Amino acid sequence: WALRLSKKMDALTFSISDGKASSDVTASEQSLGDGEWRHVVVTVDRPSQMVYLFLNGKLVADQRCQVLGAAKLPSGSSVSSS
């Protein structure tokens, strides 16, 4: 995954990839390059294959990303923190 600000600083893009295919979710805003801090949150709902992009607590973009359905953990694998 990656989070990018456009060169003109007027769009924020979240990209997700499984190594073979990728999807982008982009939110256009008037100006993100004004020197002010922003709070950015991305949530992923794998069962529905949806990605939600929030800026300062407001939903600014959402999109279905089929690449999410392809990624599965091998049998016997788990995700944990140490």
mmCIF file of N, CA and C in Angstrom, residues 35-78:
data_model
loop_
_atom_site.group_PDB
_atom_site.id
_atom_site.type_symbol
_atom_site.label_atom_id
_atom_site.label_comp_id
_atom_site.label_asym_id
_atom_site.label_seq_id
_atom_site.Cartn_x
_atom_site.Cartn_y
_atom_site.Cartn_z
ATOM 1 N N GLY A 35 0.315 24.148 4.385
ATOM 2 C CA GLY A 35 1.101 24.133 5.606
ATOM 3 C C GLY A 35 0.346 23.670 6.842
ATOM 4 N N GLU A 36 -0.940 23.390 6.714
ATOM 5 C CA GLU A 36 -1.750 22.918 7.835
ATOM 6 C C GLU A 36 -1.647 21.398 7.956
ATOM 7 N N TRP A 37 -1.697 20.908 9.189
ATOM 8 C CA TRP A 37 -1.710 19.469 9.441
ATOM 9 C C TRP A 37 -3.073 18.901 9.069
ATOM 10 N N ARG A 38 -3.070 17.659 8.586
ATOM 11 C CA ARG A 38 -4.302 16.939 8.267
ATOM 12 C C ARG A 38 -4.273 15.587 8.977
ATOM 13 N N HIS A 39 -5.440 15.084 9.299
ATOM 14 C CA HIS A 39 -5.569 13.748 9.866
ATOM 15 C C HIS A 39 -6.135 12.860 8.762
ATOM 16 N N VAL A 40 -5.378 11.840 8.363
ATOM 17 C CA VAL A 40 -5.782 10.950 7.272
ATOM 18 C C VAL A 40 -5.967 9.549 7.830
ATOM 19 N N VAL A 41 -7.105 8.934 7.502
ATOM 20 C CA VAL A 41 -7.393 7.563 7.908
ATOM 21 C C VAL A 41 -7.883 6.797 6.686
ATOM 22 N N VAL A 42 -7.380 5.586 6.525
ATOM 23 C CA VAL A 42 -7.868 4.680 5.482
ATOM 24 C C VAL A 42 -8.351 3.426 6.185
ATOM 25 N N THR A 43 -9.572 3.002 5.858
ATOM 26 C CA THR A 43 -10.075 1.741 6.386
ATOM 27 C C THR A 43 -10.371 0.814 5.219
ATOM 28 N N VAL A 44 -10.182 -0.472 5.478
ATOM 29 C CA VAL A 44 -10.400 -1.497 4.454
ATOM 30 C C VAL A 44 -11.400 -2.509 4.995
ATOM 31 N N ASP A 45 -12.448 -2.756 4.231
ATOM 32 C CA ASP A 45 -13.443 -3.776 4.567
ATOM 33 C C ASP A 45 -13.278 -4.907 3.556
ATOM 34 N N ARG A 46 -12.496 -5.919 3.933
ATOM 35 C CA ARG A 46 -12.192 -7.007 2.993
ATOM 36 C C ARG A 46 -13.424 -7.758 2.491
ATOM 37 N N PRO A 47 -14.397 -8.122 3.358
ATOM 38 C CA PRO A 47 -15.548 -8.867 2.843
ATOM 39 C C PRO A 47 -16.297 -8.140 1.718
ATOM 40 N N SER A 48 -16.411 -6.821 1.825
ATOM 41 C CA SER A 48 -17.112 -6.070 0.774
ATOM 42 C C SER A 48 -16.142 -5.510 -0.267
ATOM 43 N N GLN A 49 -14.830 -5.702 -0.049
ATOM 44 C CA GLN A 49 -13.777 -5.206 -0.941
ATOM 45 C C GLN A 49 -13.819 -3.689 -1.088
ATOM 46 N N MET A 50 -14.188 -2.987 -0.010
ATOM 47 C CA MET A 50 -14.284 -1.531 -0.042
ATOM 48 C C MET A 50 -13.122 -0.889 0.702
ATOM 49 N N VAL A 51 -12.658 0.235 0.159
ATOM 50 C CA VAL A 51 -11.648 1.070 0.806
ATOM 51 C C VAL A 51 -12.284 2.437 1.032
ATOM 52 N N TYR A 52 -12.110 2.970 2.252
ATOM 53 C CA TYR A 52 -12.667 4.265 2.632
ATOM 54 C C TYR A 52 -11.525 5.188 3.030
ATOM 55 N N LEU A 53 -11.509 6.405 2.475
ATOM 56 C CA LEU A 53 -10.480 7.396 2.752
ATOM 57 C C LEU A 53 -11.126 8.573 3.471
ATOM 58 N N PHE A 54 -10.620 8.870 4.665
ATOM 59 C CA PHE A 54 -11.140 9.966 5.483
ATOM 60 C C PHE A 54 -10.079 11.049 5.609
ATOM 61 N N LEU A 55 -10.509 12.297 5.563
ATOM 62 C CA LEU A 55 -9.628 13.437 5.762
ATOM 63 C C LEU A 55 -10.262 14.332 6.819
ATOM 64 N N ASN A 56 -9.550 14.518 7.926
ATOM 65 C CA ASN A 56 -10.062 15.316 9.048
ATOM 66 C C ASN A 56 -11.428 14.828 9.519
ATOM 67 N N GLY A 57 -11.600 13.509 9.570
ATOM 68 C CA GLY A 57 -12.824 12.913 10.081
ATOM 69 C C GLY A 57 -13.979 12.847 9.101
ATOM 70 N N LYS A 58 -13.777 13.322 7.890
ATOM 71 C CA LYS A 58 -14.845 13.338 6.877
ATOM 72 C C LYS A 58 -14.520 12.319 5.780
ATOM 73 N N LEU A 59 -15.505 11.492 5.424
ATOM 74 C CA LEU A 59 -15.321 10.553 4.316
ATOM 75 C C LEU A 59 -15.195 11.355 3.025
ATOM 76 N N VAL A 60 -14.038 11.248 2.360
ATOM 77 C CA VAL A 60 -13.798 12.023 1.144
ATOM 78 C C VAL A 60 -13.723 11.153 -0.107
ATOM 79 N N ALA A 61 -13.568 9.831 0.078
ATOM 80 C CA ALA A 61 -13.548 8.929 -1.080
ATOM 81 C C ALA A 61 -13.780 7.505 -0.603
ATOM 82 N N ASP A 62 -14.458 6.741 -1.441
ATOM 83 C CA ASP A 62 -14.605 5.310 -1.193
ATOM 84 C C ASP A 62 -14.691 4.616 -2.540
ATOM 85 N N GLN A 63 -14.223 3.389 -2.558
ATOM 86 C CA GLN A 63 -14.193 2.656 -3.823
ATOM 87 C C GLN A 63 -14.071 1.165 -3.550
ATOM 88 N N ARG A 64 -14.709 0.398 -4.393
ATOM 89 C CA ARG A 64 -14.548 -1.052 -4.339
ATOM 90 C C ARG A 64 -13.242 -1.409 -5.022
ATOM 91 N N CYS A 65 -12.429 -2.235 -4.378
ATOM 92 C CA CYS A 65 -11.118 -2.631 -4.898
ATOM 93 C C CYS A 65 -11.077 -4.151 -4.972
ATOM 94 N N GLN A 66 -11.271 -4.692 -6.150
ATOM 95 C CA GLN A 66 -11.322 -6.136 -6.316
ATOM 96 C C GLN A 66 -10.018 -6.815 -5.949
ATOM 97 N N VAL A 67 -8.916 -6.087 -5.959
ATOM 98 C CA VAL A 67 -7.632 -6.667 -5.586
ATOM 99 C C VAL A 67 -7.673 -7.173 -4.141
ATOM 100 N N LEU A 68 -8.558 -6.640 -3.314
ATOM 101 C CA LEU A 68 -8.674 -7.087 -1.923
ATOM 102 C C LEU A 68 -9.196 -8.512 -1.813
ATOM 103 N N GLY A 69 -10.010 -8.930 -2.741
ATOM 104 C CA GLY A 69 -10.571 -10.271 -2.691
ATOM 105 C C GLY A 69 -9.565 -11.354 -3.029
ATOM 106 N N ALA A 70 -8.491 -10.988 -3.723
ATOM 107 C CA ALA A 70 -7.506 -11.971 -4.158
ATOM 108 C C ALA A 70 -6.501 -12.323 -3.071
ATOM 109 N N ALA A 71 -6.274 -11.404 -2.149
ATOM 110 C CA ALA A 71 -5.249 -11.631 -1.124
ATOM 111 C C ALA A 71 -5.810 -12.451 0.024
ATOM 112 N N LYS A 72 -5.233 -13.618 0.234
ATOM 113 C CA LYS A 72 -5.649 -14.491 1.326
ATOM 114 C C LYS A 72 -4.402 -15.058 1.991
ATOM 115 N N LEU A 73 -4.485 -15.269 3.293
ATOM 116 C CA LEU A 73 -3.372 -15.883 4.005
ATOM 117 C C LEU A 73 -3.361 -17.377 3.726
ATOM 118 N N PRO A 74 -2.167 -17.970 3.585
ATOM 119 C CA PRO A 74 -2.102 -19.411 3.399
ATOM 120 C C PRO A 74 -2.698 -20.140 4.618
ATOM 121 N N SER A 75 -3.186 -21.333 4.415
ATOM 122 C CA SER A 75 -3.774 -22.131 5.485
ATOM 123 C C SER A 75 -2.757 -22.276 6.621
ATOM 124 N N GLY A 76 -3.234 -22.063 7.847
ATOM 125 C CA GLY A 76 -2.378 -22.177 9.017
ATOM 126 C C GLY A 76 -1.646 -20.901 9.380
ATOM 127 N N SER A 77 -1.780 -19.845 8.554
ATOM 128 C CA SER A 77 -1.115 -18.575 8.832
ATOM 129 C C SER A 77 -1.974 -17.716 9.732
ATOM 130 N N SER A 78 -1.329 -16.767 10.392
ATOM 131 C CA SER A 78 -2.068 -15.813 11.200
ATOM 132 C C SER A 78 -1.335 -14.481 11.191
#
